[in-house]
Amino acid sequence: MSSASISRSAATLIGLSAILLWATLALATSATGAVPPFLLTALTFAIGGAVGLVAAMVRGVGLAALRQPWPVWLHGVGGLFGYHFFYFSALKLAPPAEAGLIAYLWPLLIVLMSAALPGERLRPAHVIGALMGLAGTILLLGARAGGFGFSPEYVPGYAAAALCAVIWSSYSVLARRFAKVPTEAVAGFCLATAALSVPCHLLFEPSIWPSGATEWLAIVALGIGPVGIAFYTWDIGMKRGDIRLLGVASYAAPVLSTLLLVATGFASASWALAGACALIVGGAGVATLLARR
């Protein structure tokens, strides 16, 4: 998991694997039954943190990777826990479609924020590609919800969703500033996120535990994959890879997620899905090919 000796292209490919894993979130989460969000966060991040600790032990790093100064912990725990706290708050305070759309501004923000990093150059093609991806996401989420209807009464939810987008994009881009911090430290961030989710669960939601082997297996799968390995590979991609390309490619996650739901019979194919695919794939092509030219 160490990113110190990985090339830029390899780190970008590793970062892309996180997007593929996040595409399985909807399907895996649907298999967890009625487990409430913060309890699900506590369980899956505990597993994800354990995955990182086991990998650190195997590599001989041990717990030394967790000995980091407080700015590193503020960045890591603030990013992981802060994102999920405000995301769940937004879903409770505003309609899911509108909240999800605002929260999914983070790929565009990553592309724009990357211009402030040393050695990075933001080209018009990157912005165009990110906007095409955003348009595809709007088309997809709008079709699911039957359209958007932003209302003043949901302003607190919209604000929470906007904070969610800012927190995750800031966490992602600032990872480059902490490039010397080993990726194994993410295990500590995951465990801290799990611990902070416990009081949130006790305060804000009922205790509904997984029922049966299927729901427990789904939680384990979430903890190992999209809530575990994905955060480690994303860390490598952000620290060593092409941040702008990864930002644009992140818009593929909701489309891939929907395609997976269609393939498993949980959703139906539609023209909106086809259009979203075209926009997002086209946006990634623009950001990749035209920016290089």
Tab-separated table of C-alpha atoms in Angstrom:
chain	number	residue	atom	x	y	z
A	1	MET	CA	0.000	0.000	0.000
A	2	SER	CA	2.978	2.354	0.194
A	3	SER	CA	2.828	5.058	-2.465
A	4	ALA	CA	6.410	6.321	-2.173
A	5	SER	CA	7.874	4.383	-5.123
A	6	ILE	CA	4.812	4.187	-7.394
A	7	SER	CA	4.881	5.966	-10.750
A	8	ARG	CA	2.304	8.615	-11.656
A	9	SER	CA	0.525	6.407	-14.192
A	10	ALA	CA	0.440	3.405	-11.851
A	11	ALA	CA	-0.869	5.545	-8.999
A	12	THR	CA	-3.603	6.885	-11.296
A	13	LEU	CA	-4.687	3.349	-12.183
A	14	ILE	CA	-4.693	2.427	-8.499
A	15	GLY	CA	-6.844	5.486	-7.772
A	16	LEU	CA	-9.269	4.464	-10.516
A	17	SER	CA	-9.807	1.155	-8.713
A	18	ALA	CA	-11.351	3.130	-5.831
A	19	ILE	CA	-13.973	4.526	-8.221
A	20	LEU	CA	-14.781	0.995	-9.402
A	21	LEU	CA	-15.166	-0.155	-5.803
A	22	TRP	CA	-17.404	2.812	-4.936
A	23	ALA	CA	-19.637	1.825	-7.850
A	24	THR	CA	-20.609	-1.280	-5.820
A	25	LEU	CA	-21.748	0.769	-2.825
A	26	ALA	CA	-25.427	0.977	-3.787
A	27	LEU	CA	-25.759	-2.728	-4.509
A	28	ALA	CA	-23.895	-3.836	-1.397
A	29	THR	CA	-25.688	-1.324	0.828
A	30	SER	CA	-29.079	-2.519	-0.427
A	31	ALA	CA	-28.165	-5.969	0.871
A	32	THR	CA	-27.585	-4.690	4.429
A	33	GLY	CA	-31.313	-4.413	5.138
A	34	ALA	CA	-32.561	-1.804	7.592
A	35	VAL	CA	-29.240	-1.122	9.341
A	36	PRO	CA	-29.200	2.673	9.953
A	37	PRO	CA	-26.461	4.837	8.377
A	38	PHE	CA	-24.256	5.670	11.371
A	39	LEU	CA	-24.313	2.101	12.677
A	40	LEU	CA	-23.428	0.908	9.181
A	41	THR	CA	-20.586	3.445	9.102
A	42	ALA	CA	-19.274	2.262	12.467
A	43	LEU	CA	-19.306	-1.398	11.440
A	44	THR	CA	-17.840	-0.992	7.953
A	45	PHE	CA	-15.129	1.497	8.914
A	46	ALA	CA	-14.067	-0.750	11.792
A	47	ILE	CA	-13.606	-3.545	9.245
A	48	GLY	CA	-11.880	-1.173	6.810
A	49	GLY	CA	-9.483	-0.032	9.526
A	50	ALA	CA	-8.744	-3.620	10.465
A	51	VAL	CA	-7.937	-4.400	6.819
A	52	GLY	CA	-5.348	-1.628	6.837
A	53	LEU	CA	-3.800	-2.741	10.122
A	54	VAL	CA	-3.468	-6.325	8.885
A	55	ALA	CA	-1.793	-5.093	5.702
A	56	ALA	CA	0.546	-2.898	7.756
A	57	MET	CA	1.507	-5.864	9.940
A	58	VAL	CA	2.157	-8.052	6.887
A	59	ARG	CA	4.389	-5.369	5.360
A	60	GLY	CA	6.284	-4.970	8.628
A	61	VAL	CA	5.166	-1.389	9.180
A	62	GLY	CA	3.071	-2.177	12.243
A	63	LEU	CA	1.494	0.595	14.290
A	64	ALA	CA	4.314	3.022	13.555
A	65	ALA	CA	2.297	4.430	10.645
A	66	LEU	CA	-0.311	5.679	13.114
A	67	ARG	CA	2.177	7.912	14.924
A	68	GLN	CA	1.417	11.095	13.036
A	69	PRO	CA	1.198	14.777	14.083
A	70	TRP	CA	-2.230	16.228	14.823
A	71	PRO	CA	-2.618	18.046	11.441
A	72	VAL	CA	-2.431	14.658	9.708
A	73	TRP	CA	-5.134	13.240	11.976
A	74	LEU	CA	-7.279	16.345	11.538
A	75	HIS	CA	-7.001	15.981	7.767
A	76	GLY	CA	-7.716	12.247	7.736
A	77	VAL	CA	-10.467	11.960	10.338
A	78	GLY	CA	-11.997	15.289	9.327
A	79	GLY	CA	-12.210	14.083	5.745
A	80	LEU	CA	-13.612	10.605	6.334
A	81	PHE	CA	-15.899	11.273	9.285
A	82	GLY	CA	-16.814	14.821	8.236
A	83	TYR	CA	-17.903	13.692	4.790
A	84	HIS	CA	-20.141	10.919	6.092
A	85	PHE	CA	-21.597	12.999	8.927
A	86	PHE	CA	-22.714	15.810	6.631
A	87	TYR	CA	-23.795	13.414	3.876
A	88	PHE	CA	-26.160	11.547	6.177
A	89	SER	CA	-27.351	14.842	7.657
A	90	ALA	CA	-28.111	16.155	4.170
A	91	LEU	CA	-30.154	13.063	3.325
A	92	LYS	CA	-32.223	13.602	6.472
A	93	LEU	CA	-32.742	17.343	5.925
A	94	ALA	CA	-33.370	17.438	2.165
A	95	PRO	CA	-34.742	15.170	-0.601
A	96	PRO	CA	-32.130	12.518	-1.514
A	97	ALA	CA	-31.945	13.476	-5.210
A	98	GLU	CA	-31.183	17.133	-4.591
A	99	ALA	CA	-28.851	16.389	-1.686
A	100	GLY	CA	-27.017	13.755	-3.697
A	101	LEU	CA	-26.582	16.102	-6.641
A	102	ILE	CA	-25.100	18.897	-4.507
A	103	ALA	CA	-22.864	16.435	-2.658
A	104	TYR	CA	-21.617	15.118	-5.988
A	105	LEU	CA	-20.030	18.443	-6.829
A	106	TRP	CA	-16.843	17.077	-5.243
A	107	PRO	CA	-15.297	15.713	-8.480
A	108	LEU	CA	-15.614	19.138	-10.102
A	109	LEU	CA	-14.161	20.779	-6.995
A	110	ILE	CA	-11.220	18.361	-7.069
A	111	VAL	CA	-10.461	19.361	-10.654
A	112	LEU	CA	-10.643	23.080	-9.817
A	113	MET	CA	-8.724	22.834	-6.516
A	114	SER	CA	-5.918	20.851	-8.122
A	115	ALA	CA	-4.763	24.022	-9.883
A	116	ALA	CA	-3.409	25.262	-6.551
A	117	LEU	CA	-1.045	22.305	-6.166
A	118	PRO	CA	2.660	22.627	-7.045
A	119	GLY	CA	3.466	21.150	-10.443
A	120	GLU	CA	-0.172	20.866	-11.540
A	121	ARG	CA	-1.678	22.863	-14.384
A	122	LEU	CA	-5.414	23.180	-14.935
A	123	ARG	CA	-6.367	23.275	-18.612
A	124	PRO	CA	-9.753	24.201	-20.121
A	125	ALA	CA	-10.193	20.588	-21.234
A	126	HIS	CA	-10.155	19.448	-17.596
A	127	VAL	CA	-12.930	21.889	-16.675
A	128	ILE	CA	-14.983	20.971	-19.760
A	129	GLY	CA	-14.607	17.270	-18.983
A	130	ALA	CA	-15.637	17.783	-15.362
A	131	LEU	CA	-18.689	19.833	-16.404
A	132	MET	CA	-19.700	17.108	-18.869
A	133	GLY	CA	-19.457	14.601	-16.044
A	134	LEU	CA	-21.579	16.835	-13.825
A	135	ALA	CA	-24.164	17.124	-16.605
A	136	GLY	CA	-24.289	13.338	-16.874
A	137	THR	CA	-24.811	13.035	-13.129
A	138	ILE	CA	-27.610	15.628	-13.224
A	139	LEU	CA	-29.287	13.688	-16.034
A	140	LEU	CA	-28.990	10.383	-14.183
A	141	LEU	CA	-30.115	11.586	-10.748
A	142	GLY	CA	-32.870	13.738	-12.241
A	143	ALA	CA	-34.292	10.775	-14.133
A	144	ARG	CA	-34.293	8.657	-10.962
A	145	ALA	CA	-36.181	11.267	-8.974
A	146	GLY	CA	-38.484	12.441	-11.753
A	147	GLY	CA	-36.843	15.876	-11.736
A	148	PHE	CA	-35.459	18.282	-9.171
A	149	GLY	CA	-37.379	20.735	-7.048
A	150	PHE	CA	-35.158	22.888	-4.880
A	151	SER	CA	-37.167	24.429	-2.027
A	152	PRO	CA	-36.176	27.032	0.592
A	153	GLU	CA	-37.344	24.757	3.399
A	154	TYR	CA	-34.535	22.349	2.589
A	155	VAL	CA	-31.752	24.938	2.752
A	156	PRO	CA	-30.129	23.300	5.853
A	157	GLY	CA	-29.964	20.020	3.945
A	158	TYR	CA	-28.544	21.716	0.861
A	159	ALA	CA	-25.924	23.419	3.049
A	160	ALA	CA	-24.950	20.092	4.626
A	161	ALA	CA	-24.610	18.545	1.157
A	162	ALA	CA	-22.425	21.453	0.007
A	163	LEU	CA	-20.208	21.046	3.084
A	164	CYS	CA	-20.004	17.366	2.276
A	165	ALA	CA	-18.691	18.156	-1.225
A	166	VAL	CA	-16.181	20.720	0.071
A	167	ILE	CA	-14.902	18.383	2.799
A	168	TRP	CA	-14.300	15.418	0.503
A	169	SER	CA	-12.711	17.439	-2.292
A	170	SER	CA	-10.472	19.230	0.237
A	171	TYR	CA	-9.489	15.938	1.864
A	172	SER	CA	-8.645	14.461	-1.535
A	173	VAL	CA	-6.594	17.370	-2.882
A	174	LEU	CA	-4.809	18.083	0.421
A	175	ALA	CA	-3.608	14.464	0.445
A	176	ARG	CA	-0.917	15.698	-1.945
A	177	ARG	CA	0.307	18.030	0.809
A	178	PHE	CA	0.698	14.995	3.067
A	179	ALA	CA	2.411	12.842	0.450
A	180	LYS	CA	5.078	11.705	2.915
A	181	VAL	CA	2.458	10.232	5.259
A	182	PRO	CA	2.267	6.466	4.593
A	183	THR	CA	-1.013	5.176	3.212
A	184	GLU	CA	-1.195	2.742	6.143
A	185	ALA	CA	-2.134	5.734	8.319
A	186	VAL	CA	-5.564	5.652	6.653
A	187	ALA	CA	-6.288	2.632	8.855
A	188	GLY	CA	-6.193	4.919	11.889
A	189	PHE	CA	-8.508	7.410	10.172
A	190	CYS	CA	-10.986	4.600	9.464
A	191	LEU	CA	-10.936	3.355	13.052
A	192	ALA	CA	-11.408	6.893	14.398
A	193	THR	CA	-14.344	7.390	12.007
A	194	ALA	CA	-15.885	4.157	13.279
A	195	ALA	CA	-15.461	5.299	16.896
A	196	LEU	CA	-17.019	8.728	16.249
A	197	SER	CA	-19.951	7.131	14.435
A	198	VAL	CA	-20.968	5.185	17.537
A	199	PRO	CA	-22.215	8.186	19.600
A	200	CYS	CA	-23.908	9.568	16.463
A	201	HIS	CA	-25.741	6.276	16.127
A	202	LEU	CA	-26.788	6.265	19.768
A	203	LEU	CA	-28.012	9.867	19.597
A	204	PHE	CA	-29.708	10.069	16.209
A	205	GLU	CA	-31.027	6.672	15.113
A	206	PRO	CA	-32.573	3.395	16.317
A	207	SER	CA	-30.424	0.329	16.902
A	208	ILE	CA	-31.297	-2.079	14.094
A	209	TRP	CA	-28.585	-4.687	13.747
A	210	PRO	CA	-27.976	-6.880	10.682
A	211	SER	CA	-30.388	-9.763	10.424
A	212	GLY	CA	-29.044	-13.032	9.095
A	213	ALA	CA	-25.884	-14.156	7.344
A	214	THR	CA	-26.630	-12.301	4.086
A	215	GLU	CA	-26.722	-8.871	5.728
A	216	TRP	CA	-23.599	-9.574	7.769
A	217	LEU	CA	-21.761	-10.765	4.636
A	218	ALA	CA	-22.808	-7.568	2.848
A	219	ILE	CA	-21.391	-5.486	5.704
A	220	VAL	CA	-18.123	-7.417	5.637
A	221	ALA	CA	-17.930	-6.955	1.856
A	222	LEU	CA	-18.522	-3.211	2.260
A	223	GLY	CA	-15.865	-2.964	4.950
A	224	ILE	CA	-13.266	-4.804	2.887
A	225	GLY	CA	-14.015	-3.177	-0.482
A	226	PRO	CA	-15.693	0.215	-0.980
A	227	VAL	CA	-15.269	1.290	2.670
A	228	GLY	CA	-11.879	-0.345	3.093
A	229	ILE	CA	-9.501	-0.932	0.200
A	230	ALA	CA	-11.027	1.942	-1.777
A	231	PHE	CA	-9.857	4.562	0.717
A	232	TYR	CA	-6.302	3.225	0.628
A	233	THR	CA	-6.149	3.137	-3.170
A	234	TRP	CA	-7.740	6.605	-3.365
A	235	ASP	CA	-5.046	7.897	-1.019
A	236	ILE	CA	-2.357	6.565	-3.353
A	237	GLY	CA	-4.079	8.066	-6.392
A	238	MET	CA	-4.404	11.478	-4.778
A	239	LYS	CA	-0.812	11.528	-3.511
A	240	ARG	CA	0.970	10.211	-6.590
A	241	GLY	CA	-1.483	10.086	-9.504
A	242	ASP	CA	-3.195	12.484	-11.910
A	243	ILE	CA	-5.621	14.295	-9.604
A	244	ARG	CA	-7.487	16.080	-12.400
A	245	LEU	CA	-8.113	12.893	-14.368
A	246	LEU	CA	-9.235	11.071	-11.213
A	247	GLY	CA	-11.598	13.927	-10.429
A	248	VAL	CA	-13.249	13.727	-13.852
A	249	ALA	CA	-13.331	9.917	-13.759
A	250	SER	CA	-15.124	10.008	-10.396
A	251	TYR	CA	-18.326	10.936	-12.198
A	252	ALA	CA	-18.342	7.390	-13.551
A	253	ALA	CA	-19.206	5.996	-10.106
A	254	PRO	CA	-22.973	6.761	-10.147
A	255	VAL	CA	-23.304	5.510	-13.735
A	256	LEU	CA	-21.384	2.300	-13.047
A	257	SER	CA	-23.458	1.864	-9.900
A	258	THR	CA	-26.682	2.168	-11.891
A	259	LEU	CA	-25.409	-0.215	-14.575
A	260	LEU	CA	-24.624	-2.737	-11.850
A	261	LEU	CA	-28.124	-2.358	-10.407
A	262	VAL	CA	-29.588	-2.876	-13.906
A	263	ALA	CA	-27.457	-5.978	-14.448
A	264	THR	CA	-28.649	-7.493	-11.158
A	265	GLY	CA	-32.307	-6.607	-11.701
A	266	PHE	CA	-32.575	-3.849	-9.087
A	267	ALA	CA	-33.090	-1.101	-11.690
A	268	SER	CA	-34.220	-0.688	-15.296
A	269	ALA	CA	-32.262	0.548	-18.294
A	270	SER	CA	-33.279	3.942	-19.686
A	271	TRP	CA	-32.339	6.591	-22.217
A	272	ALA	CA	-31.259	8.802	-19.321
A	273	LEU	CA	-28.727	6.155	-18.310
A	274	ALA	CA	-27.429	5.942	-21.873
A	275	GLY	CA	-27.137	9.725	-22.085
A	276	ALA	CA	-25.350	9.915	-18.746
A	277	CYS	CA	-22.891	7.254	-19.898
A	278	ALA	CA	-22.179	9.198	-23.097
A	279	LEU	CA	-21.618	12.474	-21.247
A	280	ILE	CA	-19.367	10.995	-18.579
A	281	VAL	CA	-17.307	8.869	-20.969
A	282	GLY	CA	-17.035	11.838	-23.324
A	283	GLY	CA	-15.992	14.106	-20.472
A	284	ALA	CA	-13.274	11.685	-19.428
A	285	GLY	CA	-12.078	11.523	-23.033
A	286	VAL	CA	-11.950	15.307	-23.296
A	287	ALA	CA	-10.041	15.622	-20.040
A	288	THR	CA	-7.591	12.890	-20.980
A	289	LEU	CA	-6.882	13.389	-24.685
A	290	LEU	CA	-7.401	17.106	-25.290
A	291	ALA	CA	-5.587	18.133	-22.113
A	292	ARG	CA	-2.548	16.118	-23.169
A	293	ARG	CA	-2.561	17.753	-26.598
